[in-house]
């Protein structure tokens, strides 16, 4: 069932009276653990908390001292927001440039933070480097495409050997509209998307033994994601049938507040149940909450975002297959959400655990409370 905007706003109005109580409960429950870092709370359960960190010179980077201090204090693991993508590290078909990412990797080393690699293959034409569009794959395109994919994975894995705990080997190759696999010039040259993504995983397993290998995608629990989820399940089934070495599903978790209805939540649980039944681990790779459907009132928005985060984390943390939980940025003003589908009233999005003054928001307390309530992993 798809809720219209009007229905969801009516629901919001009705829910508003009870939200205040909900927020007080969240605060009361989390008063004690609030002093502990999110990663310390996670660690107590055999989990880890982390965030993406940008490179470059903006506020969300490791170069911003306040942001760096917050990341170092709250996180046990980080992932580069953009700096390991093909667009960043492949200036041409034959060259690599790691200068942007190396700063982030060095920041992780200095602070004793684990690293996730994002991503060895973002399999959408839009996110390939520009030169790919006109690249000449020659007389034997399948051989040339395989060589390019293999060289890419081997080069990245060799450079960061012993420093990565996990890779998003393939990102977003399932099309959300129908669940089919995306095609790119690389997969077309290779003779098919399955062959290409399988090769990426097999190469990563050999080049980075012992490192968690993840398929990462943004199918979510809101209505409208049914075909996307179906496509992801089909891909994961295919991996198992073909013996492709994939360890976990990366659930990006760019949620849209408010909390979806009970039937949606049931469907989501069924989806995750099917994923873990196939033997896959789970990673929350890019957590944040979009508030563009919520009214302007800041306190109300923060509460509904926190409620959404709490309901989601409670469900996800109940799966012992989930160990790593990464936010896609910790601080509101630096979030990708500010530029992507901005709110129609022009207000800044408030989808991260910390506000523009680096103060913890109710969302931060919701995540803390969910860690406190999570079962211990063995
Ligand atoms: O947050 C990232 C933004 O800064 C980039 O411009 C964009 C394109 O590279 O990618 C964003 O991160 C995406 C991630 O790599 C994959 N999942 C969706 C994320 C948000 O769009």
Short mmCIF file of N, CA, C and O in Angstrom, two decimals, residues 156-255:
data_model
loop_
_atom_site.label_atom_id
_atom_site.label_comp_id
_atom_site.label_asym_id
_atom_site.label_seq_id
_atom_site.Cartn_x
_atom_site.Cartn_y
_atom_site.Cartn_z
N UNK A 156 43.61 -1.79 -6.22
CA UNK A 156 43.09 -1.18 -4.98
C UNK A 156 43.38 -2.09 -3.79
O UNK A 156 43.89 -1.64 -2.75
N UNK A 157 43.08 -3.38 -3.95
CA UNK A 157 43.24 -4.31 -2.81
C UNK A 157 44.71 -4.41 -2.39
O UNK A 157 45.02 -4.47 -1.20
N UNK A 158 45.61 -4.43 -3.37
CA UNK A 158 47.04 -4.54 -3.04
C UNK A 158 47.51 -3.29 -2.29
O UNK A 158 48.25 -3.37 -1.31
N UNK A 159 47.06 -2.12 -2.72
CA UNK A 159 47.51 -0.87 -2.10
C UNK A 159 47.08 -0.78 -0.63
O UNK A 159 47.83 -0.27 0.20
N UNK A 160 45.87 -1.26 -0.33
CA UNK A 160 45.37 -1.13 1.04
C UNK A 160 45.33 -2.49 1.75
O UNK A 160 44.57 -2.68 2.69
N UNK A 161 46.20 -3.37 1.32
CA UNK A 161 46.30 -4.70 1.90
C UNK A 161 46.52 -4.61 3.42
O UNK A 161 47.40 -3.90 3.87
N UNK A 162 45.69 -5.32 4.18
CA UNK A 162 45.84 -5.33 5.63
C UNK A 162 45.19 -4.13 6.32
O UNK A 162 45.18 -4.05 7.54
N UNK A 163 44.63 -3.19 5.53
CA UNK A 163 44.05 -1.99 6.15
C UNK A 163 42.54 -1.91 6.00
O UNK A 163 41.91 -1.11 6.68
N UNK A 164 41.97 -2.72 5.13
CA UNK A 164 40.50 -2.70 4.92
C UNK A 164 39.87 -3.87 5.66
O UNK A 164 40.38 -5.00 5.58
N UNK A 165 38.77 -3.61 6.35
CA UNK A 165 38.08 -4.74 6.98
C UNK A 165 36.92 -5.22 6.12
O UNK A 165 36.41 -6.32 6.33
N UNK A 166 36.52 -4.43 5.14
CA UNK A 166 35.34 -4.76 4.35
C UNK A 166 35.32 -3.93 3.07
O UNK A 166 35.78 -2.79 3.09
N UNK A 167 34.83 -4.54 1.99
CA UNK A 167 34.66 -3.79 0.74
C UNK A 167 33.22 -3.88 0.24
O UNK A 167 32.64 -4.96 0.23
N UNK A 168 32.65 -2.74 -0.18
CA UNK A 168 31.47 -2.77 -1.03
C UNK A 168 32.01 -3.11 -2.41
O UNK A 168 32.39 -2.21 -3.18
N UNK A 169 32.06 -4.39 -2.72
CA UNK A 169 32.67 -4.81 -3.99
C UNK A 169 31.82 -4.28 -5.14
O UNK A 169 32.33 -3.66 -6.07
N UNK A 170 30.53 -4.55 -5.06
CA UNK A 170 29.61 -4.04 -6.10
C UNK A 170 28.53 -3.21 -5.44
O UNK A 170 27.98 -3.59 -4.41
N UNK A 171 28.24 -2.07 -6.03
CA UNK A 171 27.25 -1.14 -5.52
C UNK A 171 26.13 -0.93 -6.54
O UNK A 171 26.41 -0.64 -7.71
N UNK A 172 24.90 -1.13 -6.10
CA UNK A 172 23.71 -0.69 -6.86
C UNK A 172 23.63 -1.18 -8.30
O UNK A 172 23.39 -0.38 -9.21
N UNK A 173 23.78 -2.49 -8.51
CA UNK A 173 23.60 -2.96 -9.90
C UNK A 173 22.18 -3.43 -10.18
O UNK A 173 21.86 -3.78 -11.31
N UNK A 174 21.30 -3.43 -9.15
CA UNK A 174 19.90 -3.80 -9.38
C UNK A 174 19.10 -2.53 -9.63
O UNK A 174 19.16 -1.59 -8.83
N UNK A 175 18.34 -2.51 -10.73
CA UNK A 175 17.56 -1.30 -11.05
C UNK A 175 16.30 -1.27 -10.21
O UNK A 175 15.52 -2.23 -10.21
N UNK A 176 16.06 -0.17 -9.48
CA UNK A 176 14.93 -0.14 -8.55
C UNK A 176 13.58 -0.22 -9.25
O UNK A 176 12.62 -0.74 -8.69
N UNK A 177 13.50 0.24 -10.50
CA UNK A 177 12.19 0.29 -11.17
C UNK A 177 11.65 -1.11 -11.46
O UNK A 177 10.45 -1.34 -11.39
N UNK A 178 12.51 -2.05 -11.80
CA UNK A 178 11.99 -3.37 -12.18
C UNK A 178 12.77 -4.54 -11.59
O UNK A 178 12.37 -5.69 -11.73
N UNK A 179 13.86 -4.26 -10.95
CA UNK A 179 14.64 -5.32 -10.33
C UNK A 179 15.65 -5.99 -11.27
O UNK A 179 16.34 -6.93 -10.88
N UNK A 180 15.73 -5.52 -12.54
CA UNK A 180 16.71 -6.11 -13.45
C UNK A 180 18.12 -5.59 -13.12
O UNK A 180 18.27 -4.66 -12.35
N UNK A 181 19.10 -6.23 -13.76
CA UNK A 181 20.48 -5.78 -13.54
C UNK A 181 20.83 -4.64 -14.48
O UNK A 181 20.47 -4.66 -15.66
N UNK A 182 21.53 -3.66 -13.96
CA UNK A 182 21.98 -2.54 -14.78
C UNK A 182 23.03 -3.01 -15.78
O UNK A 182 23.71 -4.01 -15.57
N UNK A 183 23.13 -2.29 -16.88
CA UNK A 183 24.19 -2.53 -17.85
C UNK A 183 25.03 -1.28 -17.99
O UNK A 183 24.52 -0.17 -17.87
N UNK A 184 26.30 -1.48 -18.21
CA UNK A 184 27.21 -0.36 -18.48
C UNK A 184 28.04 -0.75 -19.71
O UNK A 184 27.98 -1.90 -20.17
N UNK A 185 28.85 0.15 -20.17
CA UNK A 185 29.71 -0.20 -21.30
C UNK A 185 30.67 -1.32 -20.90
O UNK A 185 31.03 -2.18 -21.70
N UNK A 186 31.04 -1.33 -19.62
CA UNK A 186 31.95 -2.38 -19.14
C UNK A 186 31.26 -3.75 -19.15
O UNK A 186 31.84 -4.74 -19.62
N UNK A 187 30.02 -3.80 -18.67
CA UNK A 187 29.32 -5.10 -18.65
C UNK A 187 28.96 -5.53 -20.07
O UNK A 187 28.96 -6.73 -20.38
N UNK A 188 28.66 -4.57 -20.94
CA UNK A 188 28.34 -4.93 -22.33
C UNK A 188 29.57 -5.51 -23.02
O UNK A 188 29.49 -6.51 -23.72
N UNK A 189 30.71 -4.90 -22.77
CA UNK A 189 31.95 -5.42 -23.36
C UNK A 189 32.24 -6.82 -22.82
O UNK A 189 32.69 -7.71 -23.54
N UNK A 190 31.94 -7.01 -21.55
CA UNK A 190 32.21 -8.28 -20.88
C UNK A 190 31.25 -9.37 -21.34
O UNK A 190 31.53 -10.56 -21.19
N UNK A 191 30.09 -8.98 -21.89
CA UNK A 191 29.11 -9.97 -22.33
C UNK A 191 28.04 -10.25 -21.30
O UNK A 191 27.32 -11.23 -21.40
N UNK A 192 27.93 -9.40 -20.28
CA UNK A 192 26.83 -9.58 -19.32
C UNK A 192 27.19 -9.08 -17.93
O UNK A 192 28.36 -9.14 -17.52
N UNK A 193 26.17 -8.60 -17.22
CA UNK A 193 26.41 -8.03 -15.89
C UNK A 193 26.80 -9.11 -14.87
O UNK A 193 27.67 -8.90 -14.02
N UNK A 194 26.14 -10.28 -14.96
CA UNK A 194 26.48 -11.33 -13.98
C UNK A 194 27.95 -11.70 -14.08
O UNK A 194 28.64 -11.86 -13.08
N UNK A 195 28.42 -11.87 -15.29
CA UNK A 195 29.83 -12.25 -15.49
C UNK A 195 30.75 -11.19 -14.88
O UNK A 195 31.76 -11.50 -14.24
N UNK A 196 30.39 -9.93 -15.07
CA UNK A 196 31.24 -8.83 -14.58
C UNK A 196 31.25 -8.78 -13.04
O UNK A 196 32.31 -8.69 -12.42
N UNK A 197 30.07 -8.82 -12.44
CA UNK A 197 30.04 -8.70 -10.97
C UNK A 197 30.65 -9.94 -10.32
O UNK A 197 31.35 -9.84 -9.30
N UNK A 198 30.42 -11.11 -10.91
CA UNK A 198 31.05 -12.33 -10.37
C UNK A 198 32.57 -12.20 -10.41
O UNK A 198 33.26 -12.54 -9.45
N UNK A 199 33.08 -11.68 -11.52
CA UNK A 199 34.53 -11.52 -11.65
C UNK A 199 35.06 -10.55 -10.58
O UNK A 199 36.12 -10.78 -9.98
N UNK A 200 34.30 -9.47 -10.32
CA UNK A 200 34.74 -8.51 -9.30
C UNK A 200 34.85 -9.19 -7.94
O UNK A 200 35.85 -9.02 -7.21
N UNK A 201 33.87 -10.01 -7.58
CA UNK A 201 33.92 -10.68 -6.27
C UNK A 201 35.02 -11.74 -6.21
O UNK A 201 35.75 -11.83 -5.22
N UNK A 202 35.14 -12.55 -7.27
CA UNK A 202 36.19 -13.58 -7.26
C UNK A 202 37.58 -12.94 -7.15
O UNK A 202 38.44 -13.42 -6.41
N UNK A 203 37.77 -11.86 -7.89
CA UNK A 203 39.08 -11.19 -7.86
C UNK A 203 39.33 -10.60 -6.48
O UNK A 203 40.45 -10.69 -5.95
N UNK A 204 38.29 -9.99 -5.88
CA UNK A 204 38.45 -9.40 -4.54
C UNK A 204 38.78 -10.48 -3.51
O UNK A 204 39.61 -10.27 -2.62
N UNK A 205 38.15 -11.62 -3.61
CA UNK A 205 38.42 -12.70 -2.64
C UNK A 205 39.89 -13.11 -2.69
O UNK A 205 40.54 -13.31 -1.66
N UNK A 206 40.42 -13.21 -3.91
CA UNK A 206 41.83 -13.60 -4.05
C UNK A 206 42.77 -12.47 -3.62
O UNK A 206 43.79 -12.70 -2.98
N UNK A 207 42.40 -11.25 -3.97
CA UNK A 207 43.30 -10.11 -3.73
C UNK A 207 43.22 -9.60 -2.29
O UNK A 207 44.15 -8.94 -1.82
N UNK A 208 42.10 -9.89 -1.60
CA UNK A 208 41.94 -9.42 -0.22
C UNK A 208 41.38 -10.55 0.64
O UNK A 208 40.25 -10.48 1.13
N UNK A 209 42.17 -11.61 0.80
CA UNK A 209 41.64 -12.76 1.56
C UNK A 209 41.34 -12.35 2.99
O UNK A 209 42.05 -11.54 3.58
N UNK A 210 40.26 -12.88 3.54
CA UNK A 210 39.90 -12.58 4.93
C UNK A 210 39.14 -11.28 5.09
O UNK A 210 38.72 -10.94 6.19
N UNK A 211 38.95 -10.54 4.02
CA UNK A 211 38.22 -9.27 4.10
C UNK A 211 36.75 -9.52 3.73
O UNK A 211 36.46 -10.27 2.81
N UNK A 212 35.84 -8.88 4.47
CA UNK A 212 34.40 -9.05 4.21
C UNK A 212 34.04 -8.44 2.85
O UNK A 212 34.35 -7.28 2.58
N UNK A 213 33.36 -9.23 2.02
CA UNK A 213 32.96 -8.76 0.69
C UNK A 213 31.45 -8.56 0.64
O UNK A 213 30.67 -9.48 0.95
N UNK A 214 31.05 -7.35 0.24
CA UNK A 214 29.65 -6.93 0.40
C UNK A 214 29.04 -6.55 -0.95
O UNK A 214 29.68 -5.90 -1.77
N UNK A 215 27.78 -6.95 -1.16
CA UNK A 215 26.97 -6.35 -2.22
C UNK A 215 26.12 -5.25 -1.57
O UNK A 215 25.36 -5.53 -0.64
N UNK A 216 26.21 -4.03 -2.02
CA UNK A 216 25.61 -2.86 -1.37
C UNK A 216 24.49 -2.25 -2.23
O UNK A 216 24.70 -2.02 -3.42
N UNK A 217 23.32 -1.99 -1.62
CA UNK A 217 22.24 -1.40 -2.41
C UNK A 217 21.27 -0.65 -1.51
O UNK A 217 21.33 -0.76 -0.29
N UNK A 218 20.33 0.11 -2.13
CA UNK A 218 19.49 1.02 -1.36
C UNK A 218 18.02 0.61 -1.29
O UNK A 218 17.18 1.43 -0.88
N UNK A 219 17.71 -0.66 -1.67
CA UNK A 219 16.33 -1.13 -1.42
C UNK A 219 16.01 -0.83 0.05
O UNK A 219 16.84 -1.02 0.92
N UNK A 220 14.81 -0.33 0.30
CA UNK A 220 14.52 0.10 1.67
C UNK A 220 13.15 -0.39 2.11
O UNK A 220 12.48 -1.10 1.38
N UNK A 221 12.74 0.00 3.31
CA UNK A 221 11.50 -0.55 3.85
C UNK A 221 10.27 0.27 3.50
O UNK A 221 9.16 -0.13 3.81
N UNK A 222 10.42 1.43 2.85
CA UNK A 222 9.25 2.22 2.48
C UNK A 222 8.52 1.56 1.30
O UNK A 222 9.12 0.82 0.53
N UNK A 223 7.20 1.88 1.14
CA UNK A 223 6.48 1.39 -0.02
C UNK A 223 7.17 1.85 -1.31
O UNK A 223 7.77 2.93 -1.33
N UNK A 224 7.07 1.02 -2.36
CA UNK A 224 7.69 1.39 -3.63
C UNK A 224 9.01 0.68 -3.87
O UNK A 224 9.57 0.78 -4.95
N UNK A 225 9.49 -0.06 -2.87
CA UNK A 225 10.78 -0.75 -3.01
C UNK A 225 10.63 -2.25 -3.29
O UNK A 225 11.61 -2.98 -3.26
N UNK A 226 9.38 -2.68 -3.56
CA UNK A 226 9.12 -4.12 -3.67
C UNK A 226 9.94 -4.77 -4.79
O UNK A 226 10.57 -5.81 -4.60
N UNK A 227 9.92 -4.15 -5.97
CA UNK A 227 10.63 -4.77 -7.10
C UNK A 227 12.15 -4.69 -6.91
O UNK A 227 12.89 -5.57 -7.34
N UNK A 228 12.58 -3.62 -6.26
CA UNK A 228 14.01 -3.49 -5.97
C UNK A 228 14.46 -4.63 -5.04
O UNK A 228 15.47 -5.30 -5.28
N UNK A 229 13.67 -4.86 -3.99
CA UNK A 229 14.01 -5.94 -3.05
C UNK A 229 14.00 -7.30 -3.76
O UNK A 229 14.89 -8.13 -3.53
N UNK A 230 12.99 -7.50 -4.63
CA UNK A 230 12.89 -8.77 -5.36
C UNK A 230 14.13 -8.98 -6.24
O UNK A 230 14.69 -10.09 -6.30
N UNK A 231 14.55 -7.92 -6.88
CA UNK A 231 15.73 -8.01 -7.74
C UNK A 231 16.99 -8.31 -6.93
O UNK A 231 17.85 -9.10 -7.37
N UNK A 232 17.10 -7.70 -5.77
CA UNK A 232 18.27 -7.95 -4.93
C UNK A 232 18.27 -9.41 -4.44
O UNK A 232 19.31 -10.07 -4.47
N UNK A 233 17.08 -9.90 -4.06
CA UNK A 233 17.02 -11.32 -3.62
C UNK A 233 17.44 -12.24 -4.77
O UNK A 233 18.18 -13.22 -4.55
N UNK A 234 16.98 -11.94 -5.98
CA UNK A 234 17.34 -12.79 -7.13
C UNK A 234 18.85 -12.75 -7.36
O UNK A 234 19.48 -13.79 -7.63
N UNK A 235 19.45 -11.57 -7.23
CA UNK A 235 20.89 -11.46 -7.42
C UNK A 235 21.63 -12.27 -6.35
O UNK A 235 22.57 -13.02 -6.65
N UNK A 236 21.17 -12.14 -5.10
CA UNK A 236 21.84 -12.87 -4.00
C UNK A 236 21.69 -14.38 -4.17
O UNK A 236 22.62 -15.14 -3.89
N UNK A 237 20.51 -14.81 -4.65
CA UNK A 237 20.31 -16.24 -4.92
C UNK A 237 21.27 -16.72 -6.00
O UNK A 237 21.86 -17.80 -5.90
N UNK A 238 21.39 -15.89 -7.03
CA UNK A 238 22.29 -16.22 -8.15
C UNK A 238 23.73 -16.37 -7.67
O UNK A 238 24.44 -17.29 -8.08
N UNK A 239 24.16 -15.47 -6.79
CA UNK A 239 25.52 -15.56 -6.24
C UNK A 239 25.72 -16.92 -5.58
O UNK A 239 26.76 -17.58 -5.77
N UNK A 240 24.75 -17.34 -4.78
CA UNK A 240 24.88 -18.62 -4.07
C UNK A 240 24.94 -19.78 -5.06
O UNK A 240 25.76 -20.70 -4.91
N UNK A 241 24.05 -19.76 -6.07
CA UNK A 241 24.00 -20.85 -7.06
C UNK A 241 25.31 -20.96 -7.82
O UNK A 241 25.78 -22.05 -8.13
N UNK A 242 25.89 -19.82 -8.13
CA UNK A 242 27.11 -19.83 -8.96
C UNK A 242 28.38 -19.91 -8.12
O UNK A 242 29.48 -19.94 -8.67
N UNK A 243 28.23 -19.90 -6.81
CA UNK A 243 29.42 -19.97 -5.95
C UNK A 243 30.22 -18.67 -5.93
O UNK A 243 31.43 -18.68 -5.72
N UNK A 244 29.55 -17.54 -6.15
CA UNK A 244 30.24 -16.24 -6.10
C UNK A 244 30.50 -15.88 -4.64
O UNK A 244 29.58 -15.92 -3.82
N UNK A 245 31.75 -15.50 -4.31
CA UNK A 245 32.07 -15.28 -2.90
C UNK A 245 31.61 -13.91 -2.38
O UNK A 245 32.33 -12.94 -2.43
N UNK A 246 30.37 -13.88 -1.89
CA UNK A 246 29.77 -12.65 -1.32
C UNK A 246 29.42 -12.96 0.14
O UNK A 246 28.72 -13.93 0.42
N UNK A 247 29.91 -12.13 1.06
CA UNK A 247 29.71 -12.42 2.48
C UNK A 247 28.48 -11.76 3.08
O UNK A 247 27.89 -12.29 4.01
N UNK A 248 28.14 -10.58 2.59
CA UNK A 248 27.09 -9.83 3.28
C UNK A 248 26.35 -8.92 2.32
O UNK A 248 26.87 -8.52 1.28
N UNK A 249 25.11 -8.59 2.70
CA UNK A 249 24.34 -7.57 2.00
C UNK A 249 24.56 -6.23 2.73
O UNK A 249 24.35 -6.15 3.95
N UNK A 250 24.98 -5.23 2.01
CA UNK A 250 25.06 -3.87 2.54
C UNK A 250 23.71 -3.21 2.36
O UNK A 250 23.25 -3.03 1.23
N UNK A 251 23.06 -2.90 3.46
CA UNK A 251 21.76 -2.25 3.43
C UNK A 251 22.03 -0.76 3.66
O UNK A 251 22.35 -0.36 4.77
N UNK A 252 21.95 0.02 2.60
CA UNK A 252 22.39 1.42 2.72
C UNK A 252 21.62 2.17 3.80
O UNK A 252 22.20 2.91 4.58
N UNK A 253 20.28 2.02 3.82
CA UNK A 253 19.47 2.60 4.90
C UNK A 253 19.38 4.12 4.83
O UNK A 253 19.50 4.81 5.85
N UNK A 254 19.13 4.65 3.63
CA UNK A 254 18.74 6.06 3.50
C UNK A 254 17.22 6.10 3.69
O UNK A 254 16.46 6.02 2.72
N UNK A 255 16.79 6.15 4.93
CA UNK A 255 15.35 6.03 5.22
C UNK A 255 14.61 7.32 4.92
O UNK A 255 15.21 8.39 4.82
#
